[in-house]
Amino acid sequence: MSWYVNGSYPDNTQFIDAPEKPQSELPRSQWRIVPTENDGYPWFDLLPEIPPLNVNPVEQRPYICVYDKRTEKADFLSNGLAILIPTVCDVTETLNGAWTVNMQHPIDPEGRWQLLIISNILKVNDQLFTIKSVDPQFTGNSGSVSVYAEHIFYQLNDGWIFPPAYLTGSSGQSAVNNILSRVDYHARPGAFIYSYIGSSDITTPFRREVSAGCTPVDALIGGGGLAEKCSGELYRDNFYFSINSRMENAKDNAFDIRVGKNLRGIRRTVDMTSMATYFRGYDAWGGWIAFAWDFEAFFGDLFPHYVVRSENFSKPQRADEEDFDYDDWFDNDFTQEVLAFFKRNCKPIIRYEIDLEDVRHNPDFEITVDERFHVGDKGRVYDTRLGGELIIELTETVYDAVRDKYTRIAIGDRQSFVKTASPTLVVDIAVRPVASLTPVLDASGALCYDASGEQIFEERSYQ
């Protein structure tokens, strides 16, 4: 019974050769080795099949959780007070605007709905939202709770910048630091306040006079705020935010959309009723500065001539101070304010609101998306009715956190630019000579420069 090596394989004298023609089947209870079965390994016919191991498991979506309003930052890594089971959870994010959650949660027997109270915090898709309103509705022993919440960035709105204040910054970063340092919470002992970190890559100076007080959010993204005056875009990630000339992490060429004549699932707005191609802003002393759109822009061919408007701007409160420098104010504060007004009020409205559920049944609509939709991404839209291709920005998304899918998106500007210009102010003396050179802007609102890097001006006179 000793083993020996027969060629390259071990052998034993007690082994017998298998018959060429078996006389009967082997019993099923016997282990066997067959080269063509089980990759040549021993196998047993009565042994249950081993389920395969999935080395690429399905990714678990983040839970929707609720936290106490005094939760420390580090504790948001846990599941908080409870994991919620909402039936509806829509997250709406708008460029330089609101970021909100609208939720419907059942009156569950475990009592999770009772944790949905004012100022408690939701975590949806890893972002935190402060509960602002709760509306429970009962039908017998059942019912649901409607919850509205705002991104935790907006807890900055609970602070205040008291007047008089002159918010300044030689750059976007210094402006952000200045604004945050001016916030007064007038906190009582034991108050719980979150701290925030802000950044900016904007290189242009920022100045704003606060005469009636404002929130830090208003100073950052409101009318006359940093984002508006310096053409910045707001990025938010819980307790961090940035206002950059281009939204942080935003992509170019992120989507391609083709819109045909069939507009099912699409609401398109193209409005040029009050667009101005040339705009002049007057100060309280009769000085003025003008801006104009480059007629090479895609909408230039829609007008046979310039569309001209003007607006009067109020005198700054600092004007009565002895050290007020008019020239410095005109070159910086006033010019920045007029340019921001021009970009906000004197351009066409081009907006596409797309219902991603309904548009799937539209044979004339095509969309190609790089990964997922993100506010601030730019892409191409080819519209057969406009007869051309537009480079346009994604300005709003609606995300269904229950089904993990986007249901609606909006591309282009939202606000209406319709505004009636006030009568021109007539003054006896112009403190500053009337300018005759008009800076030229391209379709995106950026200043135009020639090949040598010199800024392009247009010589026009509307005397």
Short mmCIF file of C-alpha atoms in Angstrom, two decimals:
data_model
loop_
_atom_site.label_atom_id
_atom_site.label_comp_id
_atom_site.label_asym_id
_atom_site.label_seq_id
_atom_site.Cartn_x
_atom_site.Cartn_y
_atom_site.Cartn_z
CA MET A 1 0.00 0.00 0.00
CA SER A 2 2.97 2.32 -0.31
CA TRP A 3 2.77 5.41 -2.46
CA TYR A 4 5.21 6.05 -5.28
CA VAL A 5 5.61 8.50 -8.14
CA ASN A 6 4.36 7.21 -11.46
CA GLY A 7 5.67 9.69 -14.01
CA SER A 8 4.60 13.08 -12.67
CA TYR A 9 1.74 11.89 -10.44
CA PRO A 10 1.50 9.97 -7.13
CA ASP A 11 0.20 6.39 -7.44
CA ASN A 12 -0.60 3.39 -5.23
CA THR A 13 -0.51 -0.34 -5.92
CA GLN A 14 -3.92 -0.80 -4.31
CA PHE A 15 -5.62 1.48 -6.87
CA ILE A 16 -7.47 -0.26 -9.65
CA ASP A 17 -8.10 1.16 -13.09
CA ALA A 18 -11.58 2.43 -13.80
CA PRO A 19 -13.43 0.15 -16.19
CA GLU A 20 -13.87 1.45 -19.69
CA LYS A 21 -17.58 0.69 -19.50
CA PRO A 22 -19.09 1.10 -16.01
CA GLN A 23 -21.49 -1.73 -15.13
CA SER A 24 -23.74 0.61 -13.05
CA GLU A 25 -23.99 4.23 -11.91
CA LEU A 26 -21.93 5.34 -8.96
CA PRO A 27 -24.02 5.94 -5.83
CA ARG A 28 -25.00 9.58 -5.35
CA SER A 29 -23.71 9.47 -1.78
CA GLN A 30 -20.12 8.98 -2.92
CA TRP A 31 -17.56 11.75 -3.35
CA ARG A 32 -15.97 11.78 -6.76
CA ILE A 33 -13.42 13.65 -8.87
CA VAL A 34 -14.23 14.27 -12.52
CA PRO A 35 -12.02 16.67 -14.54
CA THR A 36 -15.06 18.20 -16.23
CA GLU A 37 -17.01 18.81 -12.98
CA ASN A 38 -16.40 21.46 -10.29
CA ASP A 39 -13.16 22.59 -11.99
CA GLY A 40 -11.59 19.20 -11.21
CA TYR A 41 -12.11 19.47 -7.43
CA PRO A 42 -13.92 16.84 -5.32
CA TRP A 43 -17.66 17.14 -5.45
CA PHE A 44 -20.65 15.49 -3.84
CA ASP A 45 -23.92 15.19 -5.66
CA LEU A 46 -26.04 15.56 -2.52
CA LEU A 47 -24.23 18.69 -1.26
CA PRO A 48 -26.39 21.84 -1.74
CA GLU A 49 -25.04 24.35 -4.22
CA ILE A 50 -23.00 27.11 -2.55
CA PRO A 51 -24.37 30.55 -3.43
CA PRO A 52 -21.89 32.69 -5.36
CA LEU A 53 -20.05 35.46 -3.53
CA ASN A 54 -20.87 38.94 -4.90
CA VAL A 55 -17.59 40.87 -4.82
CA ASN A 56 -19.38 44.01 -6.08
CA PRO A 57 -22.27 44.51 -3.66
CA VAL A 58 -25.05 46.99 -4.37
CA GLU A 59 -24.11 50.37 -2.93
CA GLN A 60 -26.24 51.36 0.05
CA ARG A 61 -27.74 54.82 -0.36
CA PRO A 62 -27.18 57.21 2.54
CA TYR A 63 -29.88 57.08 5.18
CA ILE A 64 -32.25 59.99 5.71
CA CYS A 65 -31.75 60.83 9.38
CA VAL A 66 -32.87 63.36 11.98
CA TYR A 67 -30.62 64.97 14.61
CA ASP A 68 -31.11 67.13 17.67
CA LYS A 69 -30.70 70.86 17.06
CA ARG A 70 -27.67 70.95 19.40
CA THR A 71 -25.77 68.12 17.73
CA GLU A 72 -22.01 68.65 17.59
CA LYS A 73 -20.44 68.64 14.13
CA ALA A 74 -18.55 65.38 14.68
CA ASP A 75 -21.75 63.57 15.71
CA PHE A 76 -23.33 64.07 12.29
CA LEU A 77 -21.31 61.03 11.20
CA SER A 78 -23.75 58.86 13.18
CA ASN A 79 -27.39 58.10 12.33
CA GLY A 80 -28.60 60.65 14.88
CA LEU A 81 -31.89 60.29 16.73
CA ALA A 82 -33.49 58.03 14.12
CA ILE A 83 -33.41 56.81 10.54
CA LEU A 84 -36.48 58.21 8.82
CA ILE A 85 -38.83 56.46 6.39
CA PRO A 86 -40.35 59.31 4.35
CA THR A 87 -42.72 58.66 1.49
CA VAL A 88 -41.68 61.92 -0.23
CA CYS A 89 -38.36 63.73 0.11
CA ASP A 90 -37.66 66.30 -2.62
CA VAL A 91 -34.45 68.35 -2.47
CA THR A 92 -34.47 71.56 -4.53
CA GLU A 93 -31.19 73.40 -5.11
CA THR A 94 -30.96 76.74 -6.93
CA LEU A 95 -27.83 78.49 -8.14
CA ASN A 96 -27.02 81.35 -5.71
CA GLY A 97 -30.39 80.76 -4.11
CA ALA A 98 -32.41 78.43 -1.93
CA TRP A 99 -31.52 74.82 -1.09
CA THR A 100 -34.54 73.22 0.55
CA VAL A 101 -36.17 69.92 1.48
CA ASN A 102 -39.89 69.16 1.28
CA MET A 103 -40.70 65.91 3.06
CA GLN A 104 -43.77 63.80 3.78
CA HIS A 105 -43.32 61.33 6.66
CA PRO A 106 -45.97 58.88 7.88
CA ILE A 107 -47.28 58.86 11.45
CA ASP A 108 -45.32 55.68 12.21
CA PRO A 109 -45.91 53.42 15.27
CA GLU A 110 -42.25 53.75 16.28
CA GLY A 111 -42.76 57.48 16.85
CA ARG A 112 -40.05 58.74 14.49
CA TRP A 113 -42.41 61.44 13.26
CA GLN A 114 -42.35 63.00 16.75
CA LEU A 115 -38.65 63.83 16.24
CA LEU A 116 -39.55 66.10 13.32
CA ILE A 117 -39.72 69.34 15.29
CA ILE A 118 -38.69 72.93 14.57
CA SER A 119 -34.88 73.50 14.51
CA ASN A 120 -34.00 69.81 14.52
CA ILE A 121 -31.71 68.86 11.65
CA LEU A 122 -32.23 66.47 8.73
CA LYS A 123 -29.44 64.74 6.84
CA VAL A 124 -30.38 64.03 3.24
CA ASN A 125 -27.79 62.79 0.75
CA ASP A 126 -25.05 63.74 3.26
CA GLN A 127 -26.21 67.37 3.43
CA LEU A 128 -27.72 68.94 6.55
CA PHE A 129 -31.00 70.88 6.60
CA THR A 130 -32.63 72.81 9.46
CA ILE A 131 -36.35 72.12 9.94
CA LYS A 132 -38.29 75.36 9.58
CA SER A 133 -41.92 74.23 9.53
CA VAL A 134 -43.85 71.10 10.50
CA ASP A 135 -47.49 70.37 9.63
CA PRO A 136 -48.90 67.07 11.00
CA GLN A 137 -52.20 65.91 9.51
CA PHE A 138 -54.17 63.07 11.08
CA THR A 139 -56.83 60.82 9.59
CA GLY A 140 -58.08 58.64 12.43
CA ASN A 141 -55.10 56.77 13.86
CA SER A 142 -52.94 57.40 10.80
CA GLY A 143 -51.68 60.40 8.90
CA SER A 144 -48.52 62.12 7.79
CA VAL A 145 -46.26 65.05 8.62
CA SER A 146 -45.26 67.71 6.08
CA VAL A 147 -41.78 69.09 6.76
CA TYR A 148 -39.97 72.03 5.18
CA ALA A 149 -36.25 72.47 5.85
CA GLU A 150 -33.46 74.77 4.64
CA HIS A 151 -29.79 73.97 4.13
CA ILE A 152 -27.75 74.49 7.28
CA PHE A 153 -25.81 77.25 5.49
CA TYR A 154 -28.88 79.41 6.07
CA GLN A 155 -28.43 79.30 9.84
CA LEU A 156 -26.14 82.23 9.04
CA ASN A 157 -29.40 84.13 8.50
CA ASP A 158 -29.95 84.04 12.26
CA GLY A 159 -27.07 86.49 12.71
CA TRP A 160 -27.17 90.19 11.89
CA ILE A 161 -24.82 92.90 10.64
CA PHE A 162 -25.84 96.08 12.44
CA PRO A 163 -25.65 99.47 10.71
CA PRO A 164 -23.79 101.53 9.96
CA ALA A 165 -21.36 99.13 8.32
CA TYR A 166 -19.09 99.44 5.33
CA LEU A 167 -18.24 95.96 4.08
CA THR A 168 -15.03 95.93 2.08
CA GLY A 169 -12.45 93.53 0.75
CA SER A 170 -9.53 93.84 -1.63
CA SER A 171 -10.45 90.35 -2.85
CA GLY A 172 -13.27 87.89 -2.46
CA GLN A 173 -11.53 86.07 0.39
CA SER A 174 -10.95 89.24 2.40
CA ALA A 175 -14.57 90.24 1.76
CA VAL A 176 -15.83 86.88 3.06
CA ASN A 177 -13.64 87.22 6.15
CA ASN A 178 -14.87 90.77 6.72
CA ILE A 179 -18.53 89.77 6.42
CA LEU A 180 -18.22 86.80 8.79
CA SER A 181 -16.33 88.88 11.34
CA ARG A 182 -19.17 91.46 11.41
CA VAL A 183 -21.91 88.95 12.27
CA ASP A 184 -23.51 89.54 15.67
CA TYR A 185 -25.63 86.74 17.16
CA HIS A 186 -26.16 88.67 20.41
CA ALA A 187 -25.93 85.23 21.96
CA ARG A 188 -27.27 84.54 25.42
CA PRO A 189 -25.24 82.32 27.80
CA GLY A 190 -25.31 78.69 26.72
CA ALA A 191 -26.43 79.43 23.17
CA PHE A 192 -25.48 76.83 20.55
CA ILE A 193 -24.05 78.39 17.38
CA TYR A 194 -22.29 76.66 14.50
CA SER A 195 -19.15 78.14 12.97
CA TYR A 196 -18.61 78.31 9.21
CA ILE A 197 -15.61 78.38 6.91
CA GLY A 198 -15.84 80.47 3.74
CA SER A 199 -13.45 80.90 0.83
CA SER A 200 -13.32 82.77 -2.47
CA ASP A 201 -11.02 82.99 -5.50
CA ILE A 202 -12.47 86.33 -6.67
CA THR A 203 -9.71 88.87 -7.28
CA THR A 204 -11.79 92.03 -7.76
CA PRO A 205 -12.40 94.30 -4.75
CA PHE A 206 -15.79 94.37 -3.02
CA ARG A 207 -17.49 97.29 -1.31
CA ARG A 208 -20.97 97.57 0.12
CA GLU A 209 -22.53 100.15 2.37
CA VAL A 210 -25.01 98.71 4.91
CA SER A 211 -27.40 101.45 5.96
CA ALA A 212 -30.29 99.43 7.41
CA GLY A 213 -28.61 96.25 8.61
CA CYS A 214 -28.60 92.87 6.87
CA THR A 215 -27.94 89.18 7.40
CA PRO A 216 -24.57 87.72 6.39
CA VAL A 217 -26.36 85.64 3.74
CA ASP A 218 -27.74 88.84 2.22
CA ALA A 219 -24.24 90.36 2.24
CA LEU A 220 -22.88 87.26 0.51
CA ILE A 221 -25.54 86.41 -2.11
CA GLY A 222 -28.32 89.00 -1.80
CA GLY A 223 -28.89 92.14 -3.83
CA GLY A 224 -25.67 94.12 -3.89
CA GLY A 225 -23.88 91.22 -2.21
CA LEU A 226 -20.51 89.69 -3.00
CA ALA A 227 -21.86 87.12 -5.47
CA GLU A 228 -23.86 89.70 -7.42
CA LYS A 229 -21.34 92.54 -7.50
CA CYS A 230 -18.34 90.33 -8.29
CA SER A 231 -20.15 87.79 -10.51
CA GLY A 232 -19.54 84.92 -8.09
CA GLU A 233 -21.23 81.54 -7.70
CA LEU A 234 -22.03 79.99 -4.33
CA TYR A 235 -20.99 76.44 -3.42
CA ARG A 236 -22.24 74.86 -0.17
CA ASP A 237 -21.13 71.74 1.66
CA ASN A 238 -22.65 71.80 5.15
CA PHE A 239 -20.46 74.15 7.25
CA TYR A 240 -18.18 75.09 4.36
CA PHE A 241 -19.02 77.46 1.52
CA SER A 242 -17.20 79.25 -1.26
CA ILE A 243 -18.02 82.09 -3.63
CA ASN A 244 -15.83 81.69 -6.69
CA SER A 245 -15.90 83.21 -10.14
CA ARG A 246 -16.94 79.69 -11.27
CA MET A 247 -18.74 77.38 -8.87
CA GLU A 248 -16.38 75.06 -7.02
CA ASN A 249 -16.35 71.54 -8.56
CA ALA A 250 -18.57 72.65 -11.46
CA LYS A 251 -17.91 71.04 -14.84
CA ASP A 252 -17.94 72.29 -18.40
CA ASN A 253 -19.45 70.17 -21.18
CA ALA A 254 -21.40 68.29 -18.50
CA PHE A 255 -24.48 67.74 -20.68
CA ASP A 256 -25.76 67.93 -24.24
CA ILE A 257 -29.42 68.66 -24.86
CA ARG A 258 -31.27 68.75 -28.16
CA VAL A 259 -34.71 70.38 -28.14
CA GLY A 260 -36.96 69.88 -31.15
CA LYS A 261 -40.35 71.27 -32.03
CA ASN A 262 -42.15 68.91 -29.66
CA LEU A 263 -42.01 70.55 -26.21
CA ARG A 264 -43.62 67.77 -24.18
CA GLY A 265 -42.09 67.80 -20.71
CA ILE A 266 -40.32 71.10 -21.42
CA ARG A 267 -41.25 74.63 -20.46
CA ARG A 268 -39.17 77.04 -22.49
CA THR A 269 -38.96 80.76 -21.75
CA VAL A 270 -37.34 83.14 -24.22
CA ASP A 271 -38.13 86.72 -23.24
CA MET A 272 -36.42 89.84 -24.58
CA THR A 273 -39.21 92.35 -23.94
CA SER A 274 -37.15 94.58 -21.66
CA MET A 275 -33.61 93.70 -22.65
CA ALA A 276 -31.20 96.63 -22.95
CA THR A 277 -28.10 96.39 -25.10
CA TYR A 278 -26.79 99.76 -23.88
CA PHE A 279 -27.23 100.92 -20.29
CA ARG A 280 -26.12 104.07 -18.49
CA GLY A 281 -26.12 104.50 -14.72
CA TYR A 282 -26.21 107.99 -13.18
CA ASP A 283 -24.96 108.94 -9.74
CA ALA A 284 -26.52 111.65 -7.57
CA TRP A 285 -24.15 114.30 -8.95
CA GLY A 286 -24.78 113.65 -12.64
CA GLY A 287 -21.73 111.51 -13.30
CA TRP A 288 -22.38 108.36 -15.25
CA ILE A 289 -20.91 105.19 -16.66
CA ALA A 290 -22.33 102.99 -19.40
CA PHE A 291 -22.09 99.33 -20.38
CA ALA A 292 -23.16 97.54 -23.55
CA TRP A 293 -23.49 93.99 -24.81
CA ASP A 294 -21.23 92.90 -27.63
CA PHE A 295 -23.38 92.76 -30.77
CA GLU A 296 -21.49 89.64 -31.80
CA ALA A 297 -23.43 87.81 -29.06
CA PHE A 298 -25.98 85.31 -30.33
CA PHE A 299 -28.89 87.67 -29.54
CA GLY A 300 -27.32 90.60 -31.40
CA ASP A 301 -28.98 89.68 -34.68
CA LEU A 302 -32.41 89.90 -33.07
CA PHE A 303 -32.19 93.70 -32.88
CA PRO A 304 -31.52 96.09 -35.80
CA HIS A 305 -30.22 98.73 -33.38
CA TYR A 306 -29.28 99.35 -29.78
CA VAL A 307 -31.92 99.21 -27.04
CA VAL A 308 -30.99 102.04 -24.66
CA ARG A 309 -31.90 102.47 -20.99
CA SER A 310 -30.64 104.43 -17.97
CA GLU A 311 -31.15 104.36 -14.21
CA ASN A 312 -30.48 106.72 -11.31
CA PHE A 313 -28.55 105.44 -8.32
CA SER A 314 -28.83 106.88 -4.83
CA LYS A 315 -26.15 108.88 -3.06
CA PRO A 316 -24.04 106.90 -0.56
CA GLN A 317 -24.46 107.76 3.10
CA ARG A 318 -20.72 108.35 3.37
CA ALA A 319 -21.00 111.26 0.92
CA ASP A 320 -21.51 113.73 3.78
CA GLU A 321 -18.32 112.68 5.56
CA GLU A 322 -15.30 114.99 5.29
CA ASP A 323 -12.96 112.24 4.08
CA PHE A 324 -15.32 111.02 1.34
CA ASP A 325 -13.33 110.48 -1.88
CA TYR A 326 -15.68 110.85 -4.84
CA ASP A 327 -13.26 109.59 -7.48
CA ASP A 328 -12.44 106.47 -5.46
CA TRP A 329 -16.14 105.85 -4.84
CA PHE A 330 -16.98 106.34 -8.53
CA ASP A 331 -14.21 104.05 -9.80
CA ASN A 332 -14.98 101.24 -7.36
CA ASP A 333 -18.34 101.30 -5.54
CA PHE A 334 -20.44 103.02 -8.19
CA THR A 335 -18.93 101.29 -11.22
CA GLN A 336 -19.34 97.90 -9.56
CA GLU A 337 -22.94 98.64 -8.64
CA VAL A 338 -23.88 99.77 -12.16
CA LEU A 339 -22.18 96.77 -13.77
CA ALA A 340 -24.01 94.38 -11.42
CA PHE A 341 -27.31 96.08 -12.24
CA PHE A 342 -26.58 95.84 -15.96
CA LYS A 343 -25.82 92.12 -15.81
CA ARG A 344 -28.86 91.42 -13.65
CA ASN A 345 -31.48 93.51 -15.44
CA CYS A 346 -30.39 94.03 -19.03
CA LYS A 347 -29.95 90.56 -20.48
CA PRO A 348 -32.45 88.22 -22.13
CA ILE A 349 -34.27 85.47 -20.28
CA ILE A 350 -33.51 82.05 -21.77
CA ARG A 351 -34.64 79.21 -19.54
CA TYR A 352 -35.61 75.57 -19.97
CA GLU A 353 -37.56 73.79 -17.24
CA ILE A 354 -37.44 70.05 -17.93
CA ASP A 355 -39.63 67.39 -16.31
CA LEU A 356 -37.33 64.37 -16.55
CA GLU A 357 -40.24 61.98 -15.95
CA ASP A 358 -42.45 63.33 -18.75
CA VAL A 359 -39.75 64.22 -21.26
CA ARG A 360 -38.81 60.54 -21.66
CA HIS A 361 -41.89 60.19 -23.87
CA ASN A 362 -40.83 63.09 -26.13
CA PRO A 363 -39.23 61.71 -29.33
CA ASP A 364 -37.78 65.15 -30.21
CA PHE A 365 -35.79 65.47 -26.97
CA GLU A 366 -32.31 64.08 -26.41
CA ILE A 367 -30.04 64.48 -23.40
CA THR A 368 -26.59 63.17 -22.57
CA VAL A 369 -25.36 63.74 -19.03
CA ASP A 370 -21.89 63.32 -17.54
CA GLU A 371 -22.66 61.26 -14.40
CA ARG A 372 -25.24 63.21 -12.34
CA PHE A 373 -26.81 66.66 -12.50
CA HIS A 374 -25.04 69.35 -10.49
CA VAL A 375 -26.09 72.99 -10.17
CA GLY A 376 -23.41 75.19 -11.73
CA ASP A 377 -22.45 72.72 -14.47
CA LYS A 378 -22.43 74.05 -18.02
CA GLY A 379 -23.40 72.29 -21.20
CA ARG A 380 -24.68 72.69 -24.74
CA VAL A 381 -28.30 73.16 -25.72
CA TYR A 382 -29.25 72.95 -29.37
CA ASP A 383 -32.72 74.40 -29.94
CA THR A 384 -34.14 74.03 -33.44
CA ARG A 385 -36.58 76.90 -32.84
CA LEU A 386 -33.77 79.28 -31.88
CA GLY A 387 -31.74 77.91 -34.76
CA GLY A 388 -28.48 77.50 -32.93
CA GLU A 389 -26.43 76.13 -30.08
CA LEU A 390 -26.21 77.78 -26.66
CA ILE A 391 -23.70 77.27 -23.88
CA ILE A 392 -25.91 77.49 -20.82
CA GLU A 393 -25.69 76.76 -17.09
CA LEU A 394 -27.68 74.35 -14.94
CA THR A 395 -29.38 76.62 -12.40
CA GLU A 396 -31.82 74.37 -10.52
CA THR A 397 -32.30 70.68 -9.72
CA VAL A 398 -35.03 68.73 -7.94
CA TYR A 399 -33.76 65.45 -6.48
CA ASP A 400 -36.01 62.67 -5.18
CA ALA A 401 -34.05 61.28 -2.22
CA VAL A 402 -36.48 58.37 -1.76
CA ARG A 403 -36.01 57.02 -5.29
CA ASP A 404 -32.46 58.39 -5.70
CA LYS A 405 -33.20 60.14 -8.99
CA TYR A 406 -33.54 63.65 -10.39
CA THR A 407 -37.09 64.51 -11.40
CA ARG A 408 -36.76 68.10 -12.69
CA ILE A 409 -33.99 70.43 -13.79
CA ALA A 410 -33.86 74.03 -14.96
CA ILE A 411 -31.26 75.47 -17.29
CA GLY A 412 -30.75 79.20 -17.66
CA ASP A 413 -31.90 82.29 -15.78
CA ARG A 414 -34.89 82.18 -13.50
CA GLN A 415 -35.66 85.75 -12.47
CA SER A 416 -37.51 88.14 -14.74
CA PHE A 417 -35.47 91.04 -16.02
CA VAL A 418 -38.50 93.24 -16.68
CA LYS A 419 -37.95 96.64 -15.08
CA THR A 420 -39.14 100.11 -16.04
CA ALA A 421 -36.32 102.64 -16.00
CA SER A 422 -36.89 105.75 -13.90
CA PRO A 423 -36.72 109.25 -15.49
CA THR A 424 -33.25 110.67 -16.03
CA LEU A 425 -32.10 113.02 -13.26
CA VAL A 426 -31.26 116.50 -14.56
CA VAL A 427 -28.41 118.26 -12.70
CA ASP A 428 -26.68 121.59 -13.21
CA ILE A 429 -23.12 120.41 -12.58
CA ALA A 430 -21.50 117.09 -13.45
CA VAL A 431 -18.90 116.45 -10.78
CA ARG A 432 -17.21 113.90 -13.02
CA PRO A 433 -16.74 114.38 -16.77
CA VAL A 434 -19.20 112.42 -18.86
CA ALA A 435 -17.57 109.23 -20.08
CA SER A 436 -17.59 108.52 -23.79
CA LEU A 437 -16.02 105.05 -23.78
CA THR A 438 -18.29 102.09 -23.14
CA PRO A 439 -16.80 98.77 -21.96
CA VAL A 440 -17.86 95.93 -24.28
CA LEU A 441 -19.15 92.68 -22.74
CA ASP A 442 -19.61 89.29 -24.39
CA ALA A 443 -22.73 87.12 -24.09
CA SER A 444 -21.64 85.72 -20.72
CA GLY A 445 -21.25 89.19 -19.21
CA ALA A 446 -17.44 89.15 -19.18
CA LEU A 447 -15.37 92.13 -20.29
CA CYS A 448 -13.87 91.80 -23.78
CA TYR A 449 -10.13 92.09 -24.44
CA ASP A 450 -8.16 92.24 -27.70
CA ALA A 451 -5.25 90.00 -28.71
CA SER A 452 -2.76 92.20 -26.86
CA GLY A 453 -4.74 91.96 -23.62
CA GLU A 454 -6.14 95.50 -23.77
CA GLN A 455 -9.75 96.01 -22.70
CA ILE A 456 -12.11 96.78 -25.59
CA PHE A 457 -14.23 99.94 -25.40
CA GLU A 458 -16.82 101.26 -27.79
CA GLU A 459 -16.89 104.94 -28.66
CA ARG A 460 -20.51 105.98 -28.70
CA SER A 461 -22.23 109.19 -27.77
CA TYR A 462 -25.80 109.52 -26.58
CA GLN A 463 -25.59 113.23 -25.71
#
